[in-house]
Amino acid sequence: MDRIQDEIIAEFEMFDDWLDRYDYLIQLSDTLPVISDEHRTERYMIEGCQSKVWVDAELRDGRVYYSADSDALITRGIVALLTRVFNGREPQEIVDLELYFIERTGLGENLSPTRANGLAAMVKQMRMYALAYSLKRQ
Protein backbone atom coordinates (compact mmCIF):
# COMPACT_ATOMS: atom_id res chain seq x y z
CA MET A 1 0.00 0.00 0.00
CA ASP A 2 1.09 3.52 -0.65
CA ARG A 3 0.16 5.64 2.35
CA ILE A 4 0.68 9.01 0.64
CA GLN A 5 -1.52 8.18 -2.34
CA ASP A 6 -4.21 6.83 -0.01
CA GLU A 7 -4.07 10.07 2.01
CA ILE A 8 -4.56 12.11 -1.17
CA ILE A 9 -7.55 9.97 -2.18
CA ALA A 10 -9.10 10.45 1.28
CA GLU A 11 -8.53 14.21 1.10
CA PHE A 12 -10.30 14.42 -2.27
CA GLU A 13 -13.20 12.32 -0.93
CA MET A 14 -13.90 15.05 1.65
CA PHE A 15 -15.21 17.29 -1.15
CA ASP A 16 -18.56 16.72 -2.82
CA ASP A 17 -17.94 18.48 -6.10
CA TRP A 18 -15.14 19.40 -8.43
CA LEU A 19 -15.31 23.13 -7.76
CA ASP A 20 -14.31 22.39 -4.16
CA ARG A 21 -11.60 20.02 -5.37
CA TYR A 22 -10.20 22.69 -7.68
CA ASP A 23 -10.16 25.09 -4.73
CA TYR A 24 -8.27 22.45 -2.78
CA LEU A 25 -5.72 22.13 -5.60
CA ILE A 26 -5.25 25.90 -5.47
CA GLN A 27 -4.65 25.68 -1.69
CA LEU A 28 -2.13 22.88 -2.28
CA SER A 29 -0.15 25.16 -4.57
CA ASP A 30 1.22 26.84 -1.43
CA THR A 31 2.76 23.54 -0.27
CA LEU A 32 4.93 23.10 -3.36
CA PRO A 33 8.69 22.98 -2.71
CA VAL A 34 9.69 26.10 -4.66
CA ILE A 35 12.22 25.84 -7.43
CA SER A 36 15.12 28.28 -7.31
CA ASP A 37 15.16 31.19 -9.74
CA GLU A 38 18.17 29.72 -11.54
CA HIS A 39 16.01 26.72 -12.47
CA ARG A 40 13.19 28.79 -13.96
CA THR A 41 14.67 28.39 -17.43
CA GLU A 42 13.78 26.55 -20.63
CA ARG A 43 16.03 23.68 -19.55
CA TYR A 44 13.74 22.82 -16.62
CA MET A 45 10.44 23.62 -18.33
CA ILE A 46 8.05 20.75 -18.96
CA GLU A 47 7.17 20.33 -22.63
CA GLY A 48 3.52 19.62 -23.35
CA CYS A 49 1.98 21.80 -20.63
CA GLN A 50 -0.28 24.69 -21.51
CA SER A 51 0.99 26.49 -18.42
CA LYS A 52 4.61 27.13 -17.70
CA VAL A 53 5.89 24.39 -15.38
CA TRP A 54 9.46 24.01 -14.17
CA VAL A 55 10.69 20.88 -12.40
CA ASP A 56 14.10 20.05 -11.00
CA ALA A 57 15.28 17.04 -9.03
CA GLU A 58 18.24 16.22 -6.88
CA LEU A 59 19.52 13.01 -5.37
CA ARG A 60 20.28 13.15 -1.65
CA ASP A 61 21.25 10.10 0.37
CA GLY A 62 20.01 7.80 -2.39
CA ARG A 63 16.58 9.44 -2.60
CA VAL A 64 15.09 11.87 -5.12
CA TYR A 65 13.71 15.25 -4.09
CA TYR A 66 11.84 17.51 -6.49
CA SER A 67 11.28 21.24 -6.56
CA ALA A 68 8.90 22.86 -9.00
CA ASP A 69 6.76 25.82 -9.89
CA SER A 70 4.09 26.87 -12.34
CA ASP A 71 2.51 30.10 -13.45
CA ALA A 72 -0.98 28.57 -12.99
CA LEU A 73 -2.40 27.83 -9.53
CA ILE A 74 -4.26 24.61 -10.37
CA THR A 75 -1.19 23.28 -12.16
CA ARG A 76 0.94 24.22 -9.14
CA GLY A 77 -1.47 22.21 -7.00
CA ILE A 78 -1.20 19.22 -9.32
CA VAL A 79 2.60 19.28 -9.32
CA ALA A 80 2.49 19.70 -5.53
CA LEU A 81 0.58 16.41 -5.35
CA LEU A 82 3.15 14.72 -7.59
CA THR A 83 6.08 15.98 -5.52
CA ARG A 84 4.30 14.82 -2.38
CA VAL A 85 4.01 11.30 -3.80
CA PHE A 86 7.50 11.14 -5.36
CA ASN A 87 9.71 13.07 -2.89
CA GLY A 88 11.99 11.04 -0.69
CA ARG A 89 11.75 7.82 -2.67
CA GLU A 90 14.54 5.84 -4.22
CA PRO A 91 14.92 6.44 -7.99
CA GLN A 92 13.84 2.95 -9.09
CA GLU A 93 10.82 3.13 -6.80
CA ILE A 94 9.69 6.29 -8.63
CA VAL A 95 10.19 4.66 -12.01
CA ASP A 96 8.14 1.60 -10.97
CA LEU A 97 5.47 3.35 -8.88
CA GLU A 98 1.86 2.97 -10.00
CA LEU A 99 0.21 6.39 -9.65
CA TYR A 100 -3.27 5.15 -8.80
CA PHE A 101 -4.33 8.34 -6.99
CA ILE A 102 -4.82 10.13 -10.32
CA GLU A 103 -7.56 7.73 -11.40
CA ARG A 104 -9.11 7.17 -7.98
CA THR A 105 -9.49 10.88 -7.26
CA GLY A 106 -10.97 11.47 -10.72
CA LEU A 107 -8.22 13.98 -11.36
CA GLY A 108 -7.34 12.70 -14.82
CA GLU A 109 -10.91 12.71 -16.09
CA ASN A 110 -11.85 16.08 -14.58
CA LEU A 111 -9.03 18.09 -16.08
CA SER A 112 -9.24 19.82 -19.40
CA PRO A 113 -7.49 17.89 -22.19
CA THR A 114 -4.57 20.34 -22.15
CA ARG A 115 -4.16 20.02 -18.36
CA ALA A 116 -4.43 16.22 -18.59
CA ASN A 117 -1.66 16.28 -21.23
CA GLY A 118 0.36 18.52 -18.94
CA LEU A 119 -0.14 16.11 -16.03
CA ALA A 120 1.14 13.24 -18.17
CA ALA A 121 4.13 15.35 -19.25
CA MET A 122 4.96 16.22 -15.62
CA VAL A 123 4.81 12.57 -14.56
CA LYS A 124 6.97 11.57 -17.52
CA GLN A 125 9.63 14.19 -16.77
CA MET A 126 9.72 13.37 -13.06
CA ARG A 127 10.15 9.69 -13.88
CA MET A 128 12.90 10.57 -16.37
CA TYR A 129 14.83 12.35 -13.62
CA ALA A 130 14.43 9.26 -11.42
CA LEU A 131 15.49 6.94 -14.25
CA ALA A 132 18.58 9.03 -14.90
CA TYR A 133 19.53 8.86 -11.20
CA SER A 134 18.81 5.13 -11.16
CA LEU A 135 21.07 4.49 -14.16
CA LYS A 136 23.77 6.75 -12.74
CA ARG A 137 23.89 4.67 -9.56
CA GLN A 138 24.46 1.41 -11.45
PDB file of C-alpha atoms in Angstrom:
ATOM      1  CA  MET A   1       0.000   0.000   0.000  1.00  0.00           C
ATOM      2  CA  ASP A   2       1.086   3.518  -0.654  1.00  0.00           C
ATOM      3  CA  ARG A   3       0.160   5.641   2.350  1.00  0.00           C
ATOM      4  CA  ILE A   4       0.679   9.009   0.638  1.00  0.00           C
ATOM      5  CA  GLN A   5      -1.525   8.184  -2.339  1.00  0.00           C
ATOM      6  CA  ASP A   6      -4.207   6.826  -0.006  1.00  0.00           C
ATOM      7  CA  GLU A   7      -4.070  10.071   2.006  1.00  0.00           C
ATOM      8  CA  ILE A   8      -4.556  12.107  -1.166  1.00  0.00           C
ATOM      9  CA  ILE A   9      -7.552   9.967  -2.175  1.00  0.00           C
ATOM     10  CA  ALA A  10      -9.099  10.452   1.281  1.00  0.00           C
ATOM     11  CA  GLU A  11      -8.528  14.212   1.096  1.00  0.00           C
ATOM     12  CA  PHE A  12     -10.300  14.419  -2.270  1.00  0.00           C
ATOM     13  CA  GLU A  13     -13.204  12.324  -0.933  1.00  0.00           C
ATOM     14  CA  MET A  14     -13.902  15.050   1.647  1.00  0.00           C
ATOM     15  CA  PHE A  15     -15.207  17.287  -1.146  1.00  0.00           C
ATOM     16  CA  ASP A  16     -18.559  16.716  -2.817  1.00  0.00           C
ATOM     17  CA  ASP A  17     -17.941  18.483  -6.101  1.00  0.00           C
ATOM     18  CA  TRP A  18     -15.136  19.401  -8.433  1.00  0.00           C
ATOM     19  CA  LEU A  19     -15.307  23.128  -7.760  1.00  0.00           C
ATOM     20  CA  ASP A  20     -14.314  22.388  -4.159  1.00  0.00           C
ATOM     21  CA  ARG A  21     -11.604  20.020  -5.367  1.00  0.00           C
ATOM     22  CA  TYR A  22     -10.201  22.691  -7.685  1.00  0.00           C
ATOM     23  CA  ASP A  23     -10.158  25.095  -4.732  1.00  0.00           C
ATOM     24  CA  TYR A  24      -8.271  22.448  -2.780  1.00  0.00           C
ATOM     25  CA  LEU A  25      -5.717  22.134  -5.596  1.00  0.00           C
ATOM     26  CA  ILE A  26      -5.248  25.903  -5.467  1.00  0.00           C
ATOM     27  CA  GLN A  27      -4.650  25.676  -1.693  1.00  0.00           C
ATOM     28  CA  LEU A  28      -2.126  22.882  -2.281  1.00  0.00           C
ATOM     29  CA  SER A  29      -0.151  25.155  -4.574  1.00  0.00           C
ATOM     30  CA  ASP A  30       1.218  26.844  -1.433  1.00  0.00           C
ATOM     31  CA  THR A  31       2.762  23.543  -0.273  1.00  0.00           C
ATOM     32  CA  LEU A  32       4.928  23.103  -3.360  1.00  0.00           C
ATOM     33  CA  PRO A  33       8.691  22.984  -2.711  1.00  0.00           C
ATOM     34  CA  VAL A  34       9.694  26.095  -4.662  1.00  0.00           C
ATOM     35  CA  ILE A  35      12.219  25.839  -7.429  1.00  0.00           C
ATOM     36  CA  SER A  36      15.116  28.278  -7.308  1.00  0.00           C
ATOM     37  CA  ASP A  37      15.156  31.185  -9.743  1.00  0.00           C
ATOM     38  CA  GLU A  38      18.172  29.716 -11.545  1.00  0.00           C
ATOM     39  CA  HIS A  39      16.014  26.718 -12.473  1.00  0.00           C
ATOM     40  CA  ARG A  40      13.193  28.788 -13.965  1.00  0.00           C
ATOM     41  CA  THR A  41      14.666  28.387 -17.426  1.00  0.00           C
ATOM     42  CA  GLU A  42      13.784  26.550 -20.627  1.00  0.00           C
ATOM     43  CA  ARG A  43      16.034  23.679 -19.548  1.00  0.00           C
ATOM     44  CA  TYR A  44      13.741  22.820 -16.620  1.00  0.00           C
ATOM     45  CA  MET A  45      10.440  23.625 -18.334  1.00  0.00           C
ATOM     46  CA  ILE A  46       8.052  20.750 -18.955  1.00  0.00           C
ATOM     47  CA  GLU A  47       7.174  20.334 -22.629  1.00  0.00           C
ATOM     48  CA  GLY A  48       3.517  19.625 -23.351  1.00  0.00           C
ATOM     49  CA  CYS A  49       1.980  21.802 -20.633  1.00  0.00           C
ATOM     50  CA  GLN A  50      -0.282  24.689 -21.510  1.00  0.00           C
ATOM     51  CA  SER A  51       0.986  26.493 -18.418  1.00  0.00           C
ATOM     52  CA  LYS A  52       4.611  27.130 -17.696  1.00  0.00           C
ATOM     53  CA  VAL A  53       5.890  24.394 -15.382  1.00  0.00           C
ATOM     54  CA  TRP A  54       9.455  24.013 -14.170  1.00  0.00           C
ATOM     55  CA  VAL A  55      10.694  20.881 -12.398  1.00  0.00           C
ATOM     56  CA  ASP A  56      14.101  20.046 -11.000  1.00  0.00           C
ATOM     57  CA  ALA A  57      15.284  17.037  -9.033  1.00  0.00           C
ATOM     58  CA  GLU A  58      18.239  16.216  -6.877  1.00  0.00           C
ATOM     59  CA  LEU A  59      19.521  13.011  -5.372  1.00  0.00           C
ATOM     60  CA  ARG A  60      20.280  13.152  -1.646  1.00  0.00           C
ATOM     61  CA  ASP A  61      21.251  10.103   0.371  1.00  0.00           C
ATOM     62  CA  GLY A  62      20.009   7.801  -2.389  1.00  0.00           C
ATOM     63  CA  ARG A  63      16.584   9.437  -2.605  1.00  0.00           C
ATOM     64  CA  VAL A  64      15.092  11.868  -5.118  1.00  0.00           C
ATOM     65  CA  TYR A  65      13.708  15.250  -4.087  1.00  0.00           C
ATOM     66  CA  TYR A  66      11.841  17.508  -6.494  1.00  0.00           C
ATOM     67  CA  SER A  67      11.281  21.237  -6.557  1.00  0.00           C
ATOM     68  CA  ALA A  68       8.899  22.856  -8.995  1.00  0.00           C
ATOM     69  CA  ASP A  69       6.761  25.823  -9.888  1.00  0.00           C
ATOM     70  CA  SER A  70       4.087  26.865 -12.335  1.00  0.00           C
ATOM     71  CA  ASP A  71       2.510  30.097 -13.454  1.00  0.00           C
ATOM     72  CA  ALA A  72      -0.983  28.572 -12.985  1.00  0.00           C
ATOM     73  CA  LEU A  73      -2.403  27.833  -9.525  1.00  0.00           C
ATOM     74  CA  ILE A  74      -4.257  24.611 -10.367  1.00  0.00           C
ATOM     75  CA  THR A  75      -1.191  23.283 -12.163  1.00  0.00           C
ATOM     76  CA  ARG A  76       0.939  24.224  -9.141  1.00  0.00           C
ATOM     77  CA  GLY A  77      -1.471  22.210  -6.996  1.00  0.00           C
ATOM     78  CA  ILE A  78      -1.197  19.220  -9.320  1.00  0.00           C
ATOM     79  CA  VAL A  79       2.598  19.275  -9.320  1.00  0.00           C
ATOM     80  CA  ALA A  80       2.488  19.702  -5.526  1.00  0.00           C
ATOM     81  CA  LEU A  81       0.582  16.406  -5.348  1.00  0.00           C
ATOM     82  CA  LEU A  82       3.151  14.725  -7.594  1.00  0.00           C
ATOM     83  CA  THR A  83       6.081  15.976  -5.519  1.00  0.00           C
ATOM     84  CA  ARG A  84       4.297  14.823  -2.376  1.00  0.00           C
ATOM     85  CA  VAL A  85       4.014  11.303  -3.803  1.00  0.00           C
ATOM     86  CA  PHE A  86       7.502  11.143  -5.365  1.00  0.00           C
ATOM     87  CA  ASN A  87       9.707  13.070  -2.892  1.00  0.00           C
ATOM     88  CA  GLY A  88      11.991  11.041  -0.693  1.00  0.00           C
ATOM     89  CA  ARG A  89      11.751   7.824  -2.670  1.00  0.00           C
ATOM     90  CA  GLU A  90      14.545   5.838  -4.219  1.00  0.00           C
ATOM     91  CA  PRO A  91      14.919   6.444  -7.985  1.00  0.00           C
ATOM     92  CA  GLN A  92      13.836   2.953  -9.093  1.00  0.00           C
ATOM     93  CA  GLU A  93      10.823   3.127  -6.796  1.00  0.00           C
ATOM     94  CA  ILE A  94       9.686   6.293  -8.626  1.00  0.00           C
ATOM     95  CA  VAL A  95      10.187   4.658 -12.014  1.00  0.00           C
ATOM     96  CA  ASP A  96       8.144   1.599 -10.972  1.00  0.00           C
ATOM     97  CA  LEU A  97       5.466   3.348  -8.883  1.00  0.00           C
ATOM     98  CA  GLU A  98       1.857   2.973 -10.003  1.00  0.00           C
ATOM     99  CA  LEU A  99       0.214   6.388  -9.653  1.00  0.00           C
ATOM    100  CA  TYR A 100      -3.268   5.149  -8.803  1.00  0.00           C
ATOM    101  CA  PHE A 101      -4.334   8.336  -6.992  1.00  0.00           C
ATOM    102  CA  ILE A 102      -4.818  10.133 -10.322  1.00  0.00           C
ATOM    103  CA  GLU A 103      -7.558   7.726 -11.401  1.00  0.00           C
ATOM    104  CA  ARG A 104      -9.113   7.167  -7.977  1.00  0.00           C
ATOM    105  CA  THR A 105      -9.491  10.878  -7.260  1.00  0.00           C
ATOM    106  CA  GLY A 106     -10.967  11.467 -10.717  1.00  0.00           C
ATOM    107  CA  LEU A 107      -8.220  13.984 -11.363  1.00  0.00           C
ATOM    108  CA  GLY A 108      -7.337  12.698 -14.823  1.00  0.00           C
ATOM    109  CA  GLU A 109     -10.910  12.711 -16.092  1.00  0.00           C
ATOM    110  CA  ASN A 110     -11.854  16.082 -14.578  1.00  0.00           C
ATOM    111  CA  LEU A 111      -9.034  18.090 -16.076  1.00  0.00           C
ATOM    112  CA  SER A 112      -9.243  19.825 -19.401  1.00  0.00           C
ATOM    113  CA  PRO A 113      -7.490  17.888 -22.193  1.00  0.00           C
ATOM    114  CA  THR A 114      -4.572  20.335 -22.147  1.00  0.00           C
ATOM    115  CA  ARG A 115      -4.164  20.017 -18.358  1.00  0.00           C
ATOM    116  CA  ALA A 116      -4.431  16.223 -18.594  1.00  0.00           C
ATOM    117  CA  ASN A 117      -1.663  16.277 -21.227  1.00  0.00           C
ATOM    118  CA  GLY A 118       0.356  18.520 -18.937  1.00  0.00           C
ATOM    119  CA  LEU A 119      -0.139  16.107 -16.031  1.00  0.00           C
ATOM    120  CA  ALA A 120       1.141  13.238 -18.174  1.00  0.00           C
ATOM    121  CA  ALA A 121       4.132  15.354 -19.251  1.00  0.00           C
ATOM    122  CA  MET A 122       4.959  16.222 -15.616  1.00  0.00           C
ATOM    123  CA  VAL A 123       4.809  12.570 -14.563  1.00  0.00           C
ATOM    124  CA  LYS A 124       6.970  11.568 -17.517  1.00  0.00           C
ATOM    125  CA  GLN A 125       9.629  14.195 -16.767  1.00  0.00           C
ATOM    126  CA  MET A 126       9.717  13.373 -13.058  1.00  0.00           C
ATOM    127  CA  ARG A 127      10.146   9.688 -13.879  1.00  0.00           C
ATOM    128  CA  MET A 128      12.899  10.572 -16.372  1.00  0.00           C
ATOM    129  CA  TYR A 129      14.834  12.348 -13.624  1.00  0.00           C
ATOM    130  CA  ALA A 130      14.434   9.263 -11.420  1.00  0.00           C
ATOM    131  CA  LEU A 131      15.486   6.943 -14.247  1.00  0.00           C
ATOM    132  CA  ALA A 132      18.581   9.025 -14.897  1.00  0.00           C
ATOM    133  CA  TYR A 133      19.530   8.861 -11.203  1.00  0.00           C
ATOM    134  CA  SER A 134      18.806   5.135 -11.157  1.00  0.00           C
ATOM    135  CA  LEU A 135      21.074   4.493 -14.161  1.00  0.00           C
ATOM    136  CA  LYS A 136      23.765   6.751 -12.741  1.00  0.00           C
ATOM    137  CA  ARG A 137      23.890   4.671  -9.557  1.00  0.00           C
ATOM    138  CA  GLN A 138      24.457   1.412 -11.453  1.00  0.00           C
TER     139      GLN A 138
END
